mmCIF file of C-alpha atoms in Angstrom:
data_model
loop_
_atom_site.group_PDB
_atom_site.id
_atom_site.type_symbol
_atom_site.label_atom_id
_atom_site.label_comp_id
_atom_site.label_asym_id
_atom_site.label_seq_id
_atom_site.Cartn_x
_atom_site.Cartn_y
_atom_site.Cartn_z
ATOM 1 C CA MET J 37 0.000 0.000 0.000
ATOM 2 C CA LYS J 38 1.258 3.475 -0.902
ATOM 3 C CA LYS J 39 0.173 7.096 -0.791
ATOM 4 C CA TYR J 40 0.067 9.775 -3.485
ATOM 5 C CA THR J 41 0.358 13.301 -2.115
ATOM 6 C CA ASP J 42 -0.672 16.546 -3.808
ATOM 7 C CA VAL J 43 -2.021 14.868 -6.928
ATOM 8 C CA ASP J 44 -4.964 15.467 -9.246
ATOM 9 C CA ILE J 45 -7.433 13.275 -7.348
ATOM 10 C CA VAL J 46 -9.975 12.840 -10.127
ATOM 11 C CA ALA J 47 -7.247 11.866 -12.610
ATOM 12 C CA GLU J 48 -5.892 9.239 -10.193
ATOM 13 C CA LEU J 49 -9.326 7.730 -9.621
ATOM 14 C CA GLN J 50 -10.197 7.900 -13.328
ATOM 15 C CA LYS J 51 -7.423 5.382 -14.016
ATOM 16 C CA LEU J 52 -9.138 2.909 -11.689
ATOM 17 C CA VAL J 53 -12.547 3.570 -13.229
ATOM 18 C CA ASP J 54 -11.149 2.926 -16.716
ATOM 19 C CA SER J 55 -9.480 -0.321 -15.737
ATOM 20 C CA HIS J 56 -11.988 -1.814 -13.228
ATOM 21 C CA VAL J 57 -15.486 -0.506 -13.998
ATOM 22 C CA ASP J 58 -17.451 -2.074 -16.853
ATOM 23 C CA SER J 59 -20.866 -0.431 -16.404
ATOM 24 C CA TYR J 60 -22.505 2.497 -14.574
ATOM 25 C CA LYS J 61 -19.392 4.593 -15.052
ATOM 26 C CA GLU J 62 -21.642 7.639 -14.775
ATOM 27 C CA ASP J 63 -21.584 7.045 -10.996
ATOM 28 C CA PHE J 64 -18.162 8.668 -11.086
ATOM 29 C CA ASP J 65 -19.737 11.968 -12.189
ATOM 30 C CA ILE J 66 -21.555 12.066 -8.832
ATOM 31 C CA ASP J 67 -18.284 11.272 -7.047
ATOM 32 C CA LYS J 68 -16.569 14.195 -8.769
ATOM 33 C CA ARG J 69 -19.133 16.622 -7.354
ATOM 34 C CA ILE J 70 -18.738 15.153 -3.851
ATOM 35 C CA ILE J 71 -14.948 15.432 -4.102
ATOM 36 C CA ARG J 72 -15.112 19.056 -5.216
ATOM 37 C CA ARG J 73 -17.535 19.976 -2.398
ATOM 38 C CA ALA J 74 -15.176 18.359 0.103
ATOM 39 C CA ALA J 75 -12.269 20.415 -1.227
ATOM 40 C CA GLU J 76 -14.283 23.626 -0.908
ATOM 41 C CA SER J 77 -15.779 22.812 2.513
ATOM 42 C CA GLN J 78 -14.465 24.501 5.655
ATOM 43 C CA ASN J 79 -15.773 21.676 7.866
ATOM 44 C CA PRO J 80 -12.958 19.243 8.879
ATOM 45 C CA GLU J 81 -15.475 16.388 9.090
ATOM 46 C CA ASP J 82 -16.145 16.706 5.326
ATOM 47 C CA LYS J 83 -12.507 16.549 4.312
ATOM 48 C CA THR J 84 -11.802 12.799 4.337
ATOM 49 C CA LEU J 85 -13.648 10.502 1.924
ATOM 50 C CA MET J 86 -13.665 6.744 1.421
ATOM 51 C CA TRP J 87 -13.981 5.835 -2.255
ATOM 52 C CA PHE J 88 -14.244 2.461 -3.936
ATOM 53 C CA CYS J 89 -15.144 1.050 -7.333
ATOM 54 C CA ARG J 90 -16.411 -2.309 -8.533
ATOM 55 C CA PRO J 91 -17.304 -3.769 -11.945
ATOM 56 C CA HIS J 92 -20.733 -2.134 -11.841
ATOM 57 C CA GLY J 93 -20.206 1.325 -10.393
ATOM 58 C CA THR J 94 -18.436 3.550 -7.865
ATOM 59 C CA HIS J 95 -19.160 4.987 -4.394
ATOM 60 C CA CYS J 96 -17.813 8.052 -2.583
ATOM 61 C CA LEU J 97 -18.578 8.155 1.156
ATOM 62 C CA ASN J 98 -17.783 10.357 4.141
ATOM 63 C CA GLU J 99 -15.238 8.669 6.451
ATOM 64 C CA ASN J 100 -16.833 10.254 9.517
ATOM 65 C CA GLN J 101 -20.185 8.657 8.654
ATOM 66 C CA VAL J 102 -18.666 5.324 7.581
ATOM 67 C CA PHE J 103 -17.412 4.780 11.144
ATOM 68 C CA ILE J 104 -20.863 5.395 12.696
ATOM 69 C CA GLN J 105 -23.033 2.297 12.802
ATOM 70 C CA GLY J 106 -26.272 2.191 10.831
ATOM 71 C CA THR J 107 -25.614 5.134 8.549
ATOM 72 C CA ARG J 108 -26.043 4.814 4.804
ATOM 73 C CA ASP J 109 -22.282 5.298 4.304
ATOM 74 C CA HIS J 110 -21.464 2.622 6.901
ATOM 75 C CA ASN J 111 -23.860 0.057 5.419
ATOM 76 C CA THR J 112 -22.795 0.746 1.815
ATOM 77 C CA PHE J 113 -19.086 0.353 2.538
ATOM 78 C CA ARG J 114 -19.579 -2.988 4.289
ATOM 79 C CA PHE J 115 -22.195 -4.443 1.959
ATOM 80 C CA TYR J 116 -20.039 -5.446 -1.024
ATOM 81 C CA ALA J 117 -17.422 -7.059 1.224
ATOM 82 C CA GLU J 118 -19.902 -9.061 3.273
ATOM 83 C CA GLN J 119 -22.690 -9.806 0.775
ATOM 84 C CA THR J 120 -20.975 -10.117 -2.637
ATOM 85 C CA TYR J 121 -17.878 -11.471 -4.314
ATOM 86 C CA ASP J 122 -17.344 -8.277 -6.325
ATOM 87 C CA GLU J 123 -13.758 -7.284 -6.953
ATOM 88 C CA CYS J 124 -13.542 -3.845 -5.313
ATOM 89 C CA VAL J 125 -10.662 -1.357 -5.314
ATOM 90 C CA ALA J 126 -10.662 1.245 -2.535
ATOM 91 C CA ARG J 127 -8.919 4.513 -1.743
ATOM 92 C CA VAL J 128 -9.063 7.035 1.086
ATOM 93 C CA ILE J 129 -8.918 10.513 -0.406
ATOM 94 C CA VAL J 130 -8.326 13.892 1.222
ATOM 95 C CA PRO J 131 -9.274 16.765 -1.139
ATOM 96 C CA LYS J 132 -7.393 19.938 -0.215
ATOM 97 C CA ALA J 133 -7.729 22.593 -2.902
ATOM 98 C CA VAL J 134 -9.140 23.415 -6.304
ATOM 99 C CA LYS J 135 -6.471 24.656 -8.711
ATOM 100 C CA ARG J 136 -7.128 25.526 -12.359
ATOM 101 C CA GLY J 137 -10.432 23.689 -12.135
ATOM 102 C CA LYS J 138 -8.871 20.479 -10.770
ATOM 103 C CA VAL J 139 -9.100 19.062 -7.253
ATOM 104 C CA PHE J 140 -5.710 18.385 -5.678
ATOM 105 C CA GLY J 141 -5.041 16.426 -2.509
ATOM 106 C CA ASP J 142 -3.843 13.073 -1.162
ATOM 107 C CA VAL J 143 -4.835 9.556 -2.221
ATOM 108 C CA PHE J 144 -4.127 6.527 -0.007
ATOM 109 C CA GLU J 145 -4.263 2.923 -1.146
ATOM 110 C CA VAL J 146 -6.308 0.572 1.076
ATOM 111 C CA ASN J 147 -7.358 -3.058 0.814
ATOM 112 C CA TYR J 148 -11.130 -2.883 0.439
ATOM 113 C CA ARG J 149 -12.090 -6.094 2.282
ATOM 114 C CA GLU J 150 -9.611 -5.467 5.091
ATOM 115 C CA GLN J 151 -10.911 -1.923 5.445
ATOM 116 C CA ALA J 152 -14.524 -3.176 5.521
ATOM 117 C CA ALA J 153 -13.601 -5.503 8.389
ATOM 118 C CA ASN J 154 -11.874 -2.582 10.094
ATOM 119 C CA VAL J 155 -15.072 -0.510 9.771
ATOM 120 C CA ALA J 156 -17.215 -3.326 11.177
ATOM 121 C CA GLN J 157 -14.907 -3.746 14.186
ATOM 122 C CA ASN J 158 -14.188 -0.116 15.094
ATOM 123 C CA SER J 159 -17.406 1.793 14.316
ATOM 124 C CA VAL J 160 -19.197 3.633 17.117
ATOM 125 C CA ALA J 161 -22.909 3.767 17.987
ATOM 126 C CA PRO J 162 -25.138 6.553 16.595
ATOM 127 C CA ASP J 163 -27.022 9.040 18.743
ATOM 128 C CA HIS J 164 -29.263 11.193 16.525
ATOM 129 C CA ASP J 165 -29.453 12.907 13.122
ATOM 130 C CA ARG J 166 -28.846 16.564 12.373
ATOM 131 C CA LEU J 167 -30.577 17.845 9.228
ATOM 132 C CA THR J 168 -30.015 21.263 7.659
ATOM 133 C CA PHE J 169 -32.722 22.619 5.361
ATOM 134 C CA ALA J 170 -32.441 24.900 2.348
ATOM 135 C CA ASP J 171 -33.302 28.009 4.381
ATOM 136 C CA GLY J 172 -30.720 27.188 7.073
ATOM 137 C CA TYR J 173 -33.136 25.695 9.591
ATOM 138 C CA VAL J 174 -31.521 22.851 11.591
ATOM 139 C CA LEU J 175 -33.485 19.860 12.886
ATOM 140 C CA GLU J 176 -32.107 17.347 15.386
ATOM 141 C CA ALA J 177 -34.140 14.148 15.657
ATOM 142 C CA PRO J 178 -33.738 10.461 16.536
ATOM 143 C CA CYS J 179 -32.215 8.445 13.699
ATOM 144 C CA ARG J 180 -35.276 6.272 13.151
ATOM 145 C CA SER J 181 -37.763 9.155 12.961
ATOM 146 C CA SER J 182 -35.626 11.870 11.327
ATOM 147 C CA PHE J 183 -36.880 11.126 7.813
ATOM 148 C CA ASP J 184 -40.553 11.470 8.730
ATOM 149 C CA ALA J 185 -39.830 14.606 10.736
ATOM 150 C CA ALA J 186 -37.965 16.126 7.778
ATOM 151 C CA MET J 187 -40.794 15.398 5.334
ATOM 152 C CA ALA J 188 -43.200 17.345 7.551
ATOM 153 C CA LEU J 189 -40.943 20.436 7.424
ATOM 154 C CA ILE J 190 -39.959 20.518 3.745
ATOM 155 C CA GLY J 191 -42.928 22.657 2.771
ATOM 156 C CA GLU J 192 -41.952 25.329 5.307
ATOM 157 C CA HIS J 193 -38.125 25.228 5.088
ATOM 158 C CA GLY J 194 -37.376 23.733 1.664
ATOM 159 C CA GLY J 195 -35.462 20.561 0.880
ATOM 160 C CA VAL J 196 -32.899 18.927 3.159
ATOM 161 C CA LYS J 197 -29.474 20.261 2.235
ATOM 162 C CA THR J 198 -27.316 18.054 4.490
ATOM 163 C CA ARG J 199 -27.905 15.108 6.780
ATOM 164 C CA GLN J 200 -25.383 14.040 9.403
ATOM 165 C CA THR J 201 -25.571 11.317 12.030
ATOM 166 C CA LEU J 202 -23.896 12.251 15.309
ATOM 167 C CA PRO J 203 -22.217 9.601 17.504
ATOM 168 C CA LYS J 204 -23.120 8.801 21.092
ATOM 169 C CA ASP J 205 -19.454 9.063 22.028
ATOM 170 C CA ALA J 206 -17.801 11.834 20.004
ATOM 171 C CA GLU J 207 -14.433 11.269 21.682
ATOM 172 C CA ALA J 208 -14.479 7.573 20.750
ATOM 173 C CA LEU J 209 -15.153 8.443 17.098
ATOM 174 C CA SER J 210 -12.397 11.054 17.135
ATOM 175 C CA GLU J 211 -9.962 8.452 18.496
ATOM 176 C CA VAL J 212 -10.919 5.964 15.778
ATOM 177 C CA LEU J 213 -10.447 8.535 13.009
ATOM 178 C CA THR J 214 -7.110 9.684 14.472
ATOM 179 C CA LYS J 215 -5.814 6.097 14.389
ATOM 180 C CA GLN J 216 -6.975 5.732 10.762
ATOM 181 C CA LYS J 217 -5.103 8.889 9.790
ATOM 182 C CA SER J 218 -1.956 7.848 11.645
ATOM 183 C CA ARG J 219 -1.976 4.472 9.895
ATOM 184 C CA ARG J 220 -2.293 5.854 6.379
ATOM 185 C CA ASP J 221 0.166 8.705 6.974
ATOM 186 C CA ARG J 222 2.843 6.053 7.598
ATOM 187 C CA LEU J 223 2.382 4.601 4.118
ATOM 188 C CA PRO J 224 5.390 5.049 1.822
ATOM 189 C CA GLU J 225 5.210 7.661 -0.885
ATOM 190 C CA ALA J 226 4.487 6.186 -4.329
ATOM 191 C CA ASP J 227 7.042 6.609 -7.084
ATOM 192 C CA ARG J 228 6.073 9.421 -9.431
ATOM 193 C CA THR J 229 6.033 7.578 -12.717
ATOM 194 C CA GLU J 230 4.482 8.987 -15.860
ATOM 195 C CA VAL J 231 1.796 6.514 -16.864
ATOM 196 C CA LEU J 232 -1.202 7.444 -18.958
ATOM 197 C CA SER J 233 -4.622 6.049 -18.110
ATOM 198 C CA PRO J 234 -5.441 2.571 -19.495
ATOM 199 C CA LEU J 235 -7.297 2.437 -22.811
ATOM 200 C CA PRO J 236 -10.711 0.737 -22.612
ATOM 201 C CA VAL J 237 -11.330 -1.891 -25.291
ATOM 202 C CA ALA J 238 -14.293 0.087 -26.655
ATOM 203 C CA GLU J 239 -12.037 3.121 -27.138
ATOM 204 C CA LEU J 240 -9.381 0.940 -28.767
ATOM 205 C CA ARG J 241 -11.930 -0.171 -31.363
ATOM 206 C CA LYS J 242 -12.829 3.464 -32.079
ATOM 207 C CA TYR J 243 -9.146 4.305 -32.490
ATOM 208 C CA GLU J 244 -8.578 1.372 -34.832
ATOM 209 C CA ALA J 245 -11.466 2.562 -37.022
ATOM 210 C CA VAL J 246 -9.979 6.067 -37.229
ATOM 211 C CA LYS J 247 -6.513 4.690 -37.992
ATOM 212 C CA LYS J 248 -7.913 2.423 -40.718
ATOM 213 C CA ALA J 249 -9.546 5.446 -42.345
ATOM 214 C CA HIS J 250 -6.277 7.451 -42.108
ATOM 215 C CA PRO J 251 -3.497 4.831 -42.391
ATOM 216 C CA ASP J 252 -0.757 7.228 -43.517
ATOM 217 C CA ALA J 253 -1.465 9.950 -40.949
ATOM 218 C CA LEU J 254 -0.175 10.355 -37.414
ATOM 219 C CA VAL J 255 -3.473 9.809 -35.587
ATOM 220 C CA CYS J 256 -3.862 11.730 -32.319
ATOM 221 C CA PHE J 257 -6.702 10.207 -30.280
ATOM 222 C CA ALA J 258 -8.315 12.187 -27.444
ATOM 223 C CA GLN J 259 -8.275 10.390 -24.068
ATOM 224 C CA ASN J 260 -8.605 11.850 -20.557
ATOM 225 C CA GLY J 261 -7.418 15.331 -21.447
ATOM 226 C CA TYR J 262 -4.627 14.168 -23.780
ATOM 227 C CA PHE J 263 -4.195 13.551 -27.480
ATOM 228 C CA GLU J 264 -2.467 10.170 -27.538
ATOM 229 C CA LEU J 265 -0.583 8.382 -30.316
ATOM 230 C CA TYR J 266 -0.139 4.619 -30.288
ATOM 231 C CA GLY J 267 2.144 1.955 -31.744
ATOM 232 C CA LYS J 268 4.311 3.022 -34.704
ATOM 233 C CA ASP J 269 2.796 6.507 -34.628
ATOM 234 C CA ALA J 270 3.964 6.906 -31.020
ATOM 235 C CA LYS J 271 7.495 5.772 -31.857
ATOM 236 C CA LYS J 272 7.698 8.301 -34.685
ATOM 237 C CA ALA J 273 6.047 11.123 -32.747
ATOM 238 C CA ALA J 274 7.935 10.912 -29.424
ATOM 239 C CA PRO J 275 11.251 12.394 -30.710
ATOM 240 C CA LEU J 276 9.350 15.040 -32.706
ATOM 241 C CA LEU J 277 7.343 16.102 -29.663
ATOM 242 C CA GLY J 278 10.225 15.734 -27.208
ATOM 243 C CA THR J 279 8.070 13.430 -25.055
ATOM 244 C CA LYS J 280 8.680 10.065 -23.441
ATOM 245 C CA LEU J 281 7.590 6.804 -25.015
ATOM 246 C CA LEU J 282 5.438 5.047 -22.402
ATOM 247 C CA GLU J 283 3.377 1.857 -22.272
ATOM 248 C CA LYS J 284 -0.402 1.957 -22.683
ATOM 249 C CA LYS J 285 -2.378 -0.807 -20.982
ATOM 250 C CA VAL J 286 -5.393 -2.219 -22.759
ATOM 251 C CA ARG J 287 -7.657 -4.451 -20.731
ATOM 252 C CA GLY J 288 -7.382 -8.054 -21.954
ATOM 253 C CA LYS J 289 -4.764 -7.178 -24.601
ATOM 254 C CA PRO J 290 -0.974 -6.623 -24.719
ATOM 255 C CA SER J 291 0.197 -3.124 -23.833
ATOM 256 C CA MET J 292 1.426 -0.868 -26.635
ATOM 257 C CA PRO J 293 3.748 2.142 -27.006
ATOM 258 C CA VAL J 294 2.116 5.511 -26.382
ATOM 259 C CA THR J 295 3.037 9.167 -26.279
ATOM 260 C CA GLY J 296 1.021 12.347 -26.516
ATOM 261 C CA PHE J 297 0.330 15.911 -25.497
ATOM 262 C CA ARG J 298 -2.397 17.706 -23.538
ATOM 263 C CA GLU J 299 -5.563 18.684 -25.380
ATOM 264 C CA SER J 300 -4.991 22.298 -24.363
ATOM 265 C CA ALA J 301 -1.639 22.194 -26.208
ATOM 266 C CA TRP J 302 -3.041 20.710 -29.419
ATOM 267 C CA VAL J 303 -1.909 23.614 -31.613
ATOM 268 C CA ALA J 304 1.756 23.346 -30.602
ATOM 269 C CA GLY J 305 1.704 19.541 -30.494
ATOM 270 C CA SER J 306 0.083 19.006 -33.875
ATOM 271 C CA HIS J 307 2.324 21.608 -35.534
ATOM 272 C CA LYS J 308 5.448 19.838 -34.262
ATOM 273 C CA LEU J 309 4.250 16.698 -36.025
ATOM 274 C CA TRP J 310 3.012 18.524 -39.123
ATOM 275 C CA LYS J 311 6.274 20.347 -39.776
ATOM 276 C CA SER J 312 8.063 16.990 -39.970
ATOM 277 C CA GLY J 313 6.266 16.350 -43.253
ATOM 278 C CA ALA J 314 3.553 14.087 -41.876
ATOM 279 C CA ASP J 315 -0.199 14.104 -42.297
ATOM 280 C CA VAL J 316 -1.715 14.710 -38.844
ATOM 281 C CA PHE J 317 -5.259 13.733 -37.853
ATOM 282 C CA LEU J 318 -6.776 14.698 -34.475
ATOM 283 C CA SER J 319 -9.864 12.731 -33.386
ATOM 284 C CA LYS J 320 -12.080 13.551 -30.394
ATOM 285 C CA ASP J 321 -15.413 12.044 -29.311
ATOM 286 C CA GLY J 322 -15.719 10.165 -32.590
ATOM 287 C CA GLU J 323 -15.427 13.355 -34.661
ATOM 288 C CA THR J 324 -12.670 15.024 -36.670
ATOM 289 C CA PHE J 325 -11.111 17.621 -34.376
ATOM 290 C CA LYS J 326 -8.430 18.801 -36.840
ATOM 291 C CA GLU J 327 -6.796 17.470 -39.987
ATOM 292 C CA LEU J 328 -3.458 18.758 -41.248
ATOM 293 C CA LYS J 329 -2.158 17.618 -44.634
ATOM 294 C CA ALA J 330 1.611 17.464 -45.147
ATOM 295 C CA ALA J 331 1.163 18.863 -48.648
ATOM 296 C CA ASP J 332 -0.267 22.069 -47.170
ATOM 297 C CA TYR J 333 2.735 22.797 -44.946
ATOM 298 C CA ILE J 334 4.952 23.794 -47.887
ATOM 299 C CA PRO J 335 2.690 23.657 -50.994
ATOM 300 C CA VAL J 336 4.813 22.405 -53.878
ATOM 301 C CA GLY J 337 4.123 24.212 -57.158
ATOM 302 C CA ALA J 338 2.762 27.328 -55.478
ATOM 303 C CA THR J 339 4.045 30.826 -56.234
ATOM 304 C CA LEU J 340 5.474 32.658 -53.222
ATOM 305 C CA ASN J 341 7.118 35.989 -52.525
ATOM 306 C CA VAL J 342 10.296 35.269 -50.568
ATOM 307 C CA ASP J 343 12.011 38.414 -49.327
ATOM 308 C CA GLY J 344 10.309 40.388 -52.101
ATOM 309 C CA ILE J 345 11.285 37.933 -54.839
ATOM 310 C CA LYS J 346 8.663 36.008 -56.795
ATOM 311 C CA CYS J 347 9.492 32.309 -56.521
ATOM 312 C CA ARG J 348 8.063 28.934 -57.362
ATOM 313 C CA ILE J 349 8.260 26.126 -54.796
ATOM 314 C CA ASP J 350 9.748 23.132 -56.625
ATOM 315 C CA ALA J 351 10.309 20.501 -53.935
ATOM 316 C CA VAL J 352 10.584 19.894 -50.190
ATOM 317 C CA ASP J 353 13.090 17.589 -48.489
ATOM 318 C CA PHE J 354 11.988 17.309 -44.844
ATOM 319 C CA ALA J 355 14.884 15.000 -43.929
ATOM 320 C CA ALA J 356 17.421 17.545 -45.164
ATOM 321 C CA ASP J 357 15.394 20.552 -43.893
ATOM 322 C CA GLU J 358 15.503 22.039 -47.389
ATOM 323 C CA VAL J 359 13.043 23.701 -49.761
ATOM 324 C CA ARG J 360 14.095 24.025 -53.399
ATOM 325 C CA LEU J 361 12.801 27.168 -55.113
ATOM 326 C CA THR J 362 13.127 28.939 -58.472
ATOM 327 C CA ASN J 363 13.300 32.702 -58.925
ATOM 328 C CA ILE J 364 10.759 33.273 -61.748
ATOM 329 C CA GLU J 365 10.841 37.065 -61.966
ATOM 330 C CA ASP J 366 12.918 36.792 -65.152
ATOM 331 C CA LYS J 367 11.323 34.005 -67.207
ATOM 332 C CA ASN J 368 14.356 33.886 -69.506
ATOM 333 C CA ARG J 369 16.822 33.447 -66.648
ATOM 334 C CA PRO J 370 15.256 31.339 -63.864
ATOM 335 C CA ILE J 371 17.525 31.042 -60.846
ATOM 336 C CA ARG J 372 17.297 27.973 -58.602
ATOM 337 C CA PHE J 373 18.196 28.136 -54.919
ATOM 338 C CA SER J 374 17.370 26.514 -51.547
ATOM 339 C CA GLU J 375 16.198 27.736 -48.149
ATOM 340 C CA SER J 376 15.373 26.081 -44.821
ATOM 341 C CA ILE J 377 11.863 24.773 -44.243
ATOM 342 C CA GLN J 378 11.211 27.072 -41.280
ATOM 343 C CA TYR J 379 12.305 30.122 -43.273
ATOM 344 C CA VAL J 380 10.024 29.333 -46.210
ATOM 345 C CA ARG J 381 7.168 28.344 -43.893
ATOM 346 C CA SER J 382 7.183 31.832 -42.357
ATOM 347 C CA TYR J 383 6.448 33.285 -45.817
ATOM 348 C CA VAL J 384 3.764 30.662 -46.440
ATOM 349 C CA GLU J 385 2.044 31.748 -43.223
ATOM 350 C CA ASP J 386 2.294 35.414 -44.255
ATOM 351 C CA ALA J 387 0.711 34.608 -47.617
ATOM 352 C CA GLY J 388 -2.264 32.903 -45.980
ATOM 353 C CA THR J 389 -4.740 30.705 -47.801
ATOM 354 C CA ALA J 390 -4.302 32.647 -51.061
ATOM 355 C CA ILE J 391 -1.061 30.798 -51.730
ATOM 356 C CA TYR J 392 -2.907 27.523 -52.313
ATOM 357 C CA ASP J 393 -4.785 29.120 -55.234
ATOM 358 C CA THR J 394 -1.461 29.643 -57.062
ATOM 359 C CA ILE J 395 -0.777 25.911 -57.364
ATOM 360 C CA PRO J 396 -1.191 24.984 -61.068
ATOM 361 C CA LYS J 397 -4.039 22.603 -61.680
ATOM 362 C CA LYS J 398 -3.120 19.345 -63.320
ATOM 363 C CA PRO J 399 -4.285 19.266 -66.947
ATOM 364 C CA ALA J 400 -6.971 16.772 -67.720
ATOM 365 C CA ALA J 401 -5.776 13.672 -69.520
ATOM 366 C CA ARG J 402 -6.018 14.124 -73.325
ATOM 367 C CA GLU J 403 -8.397 11.799 -75.116
ATOM 368 C CA SER J 404 -7.148 10.280 -78.384
ATOM 369 C CA ILE J 405 -9.107 10.662 -81.632
ATOM 370 C CA ARG J 406 -9.747 6.909 -81.651
ATOM 371 C CA ASP J 407 -11.273 7.090 -78.130
ATOM 372 C CA LYS J 408 -13.420 10.053 -79.171
ATOM 373 C CA LEU J 409 -14.734 8.155 -82.211
ATOM 374 C CA LYS J 410 -15.538 5.125 -80.053
ATOM 375 C CA SER J 411 -17.391 7.322 -77.546
ATOM 376 C CA ALA J 412 -19.366 9.026 -80.327
ATOM 377 C CA GLN J 413 -20.227 5.687 -81.890
ATOM 378 C CA LYS J 414 -21.545 4.341 -78.561
ATOM 379 C CA ALA J 415 -23.636 7.458 -78.095
ATOM 380 C CA GLN J 416 -25.427 7.052 -81.464
ATOM 381 C CA PRO J 417 -28.661 4.986 -81.553
ATOM 382 C CA PRO J 418 -28.356 1.600 -83.285
ATOM 383 C CA HIS J 419 -29.146 1.618 -87.051
ATOM 384 C CA THR J 420 -32.286 -0.271 -88.033
ATOM 385 C CA PRO J 421 -32.835 -0.872 -91.820
ATOM 386 C CA LYS J 422 -36.167 0.345 -93.228
ATOM 387 C CA PRO J 423 -38.557 -2.394 -94.533
ATOM 388 C CA GLN J 424 -38.828 -2.509 -98.424
ATOM 389 C CA LYS J 425 -42.193 -2.542 -100.171
ATOM 390 C CA ASN J 426 -42.923 -5.494 -102.584
ATOM 391 C CA LYS J 427 -43.533 -3.893 -105.964
ATOM 392 C CA GLY J 428 -44.484 -7.217 -107.622
ATOM 393 C CA LYS J 429 -47.618 -9.395 -107.259
ATOM 394 C CA ASP J 430 -48.168 -11.565 -104.278
ATOM 395 C CA MET J 431 -47.076 -15.142 -104.796
ATOM 396 C CA GLU J 432 -49.430 -17.946 -104.145
ATOM 397 C CA LEU J 433 -48.182 -21.089 -102.433
#
């Protein structure tokens, strides 16, 4: 068991959802809201959450309530350990702050079934419920009758905003929670390795369809806030992007090479790939996000003003970082020369889209006279001879 301090909590848990949850993944959207509220809360009792996932969903519970017998959080956490054989993965999370729209804090690994036994053994007895209504009114009532009492007051005070069960022995609960914290704080710090989230099989199939449609392009596939490249594309892209080549896990399949860049940096990332002379295709949510054709980076055949001189782009050698041009200002004395790709590209960008209109169109293939005659002959209606009238007498048989 290890701990991860000052990390993007949602991103850490998303990896587990991707690799362990098969259905009801939308449960995690509810968890995200709970996690954010905990980060923004000023109440220390809201700050520690117990989260776990299973093949058919996720749960995010308040640690304070988990260790009080009979609460919904307590019963939920124990249920899947005691009543099912579900494979569950659990974490204790402590949201601390919201930065740039992300919730940062600490994540602690725990063994779900061992922790469920720990909850069953060390929980304290409940005393009563405290309910806070939409208008701020607070009701304290016995646990068994608090629901009925709340329903009678909703019309006057609005819906119930929060519900908290208080323990009979607050000091005993505090001691239990202190021991839990001390135990997890002693966990060793996890190694900070750069590993992208696993790729679900369904997403792999979507990627394979996009790659099949664009076999010659470097396909950048949106996943968890990144544009990722896989396999041979990743091996080619990593040195161009200056990123590491990592391993991508695919559930039930061998892992594969992966690299990528953040979605927010798609302009810089895709341009690094594009200027290498590659077609680049960015796919997100099953749609084309951006497509960059290598032929458009330095358009061969186009006319371009380079440092005030009218030139024709003859060829591009990306490996040699060279563009071959011809000075065409004097048609009788064309002068050929070369410049770097980056230098010429700056003039292409200055010219804008108009430069692509200067590329000569390929002449249509000439049709031979024989082919024209054949086409004309096929177009004519078939000749049918006219019937001849019999000028003589009819013959009798």
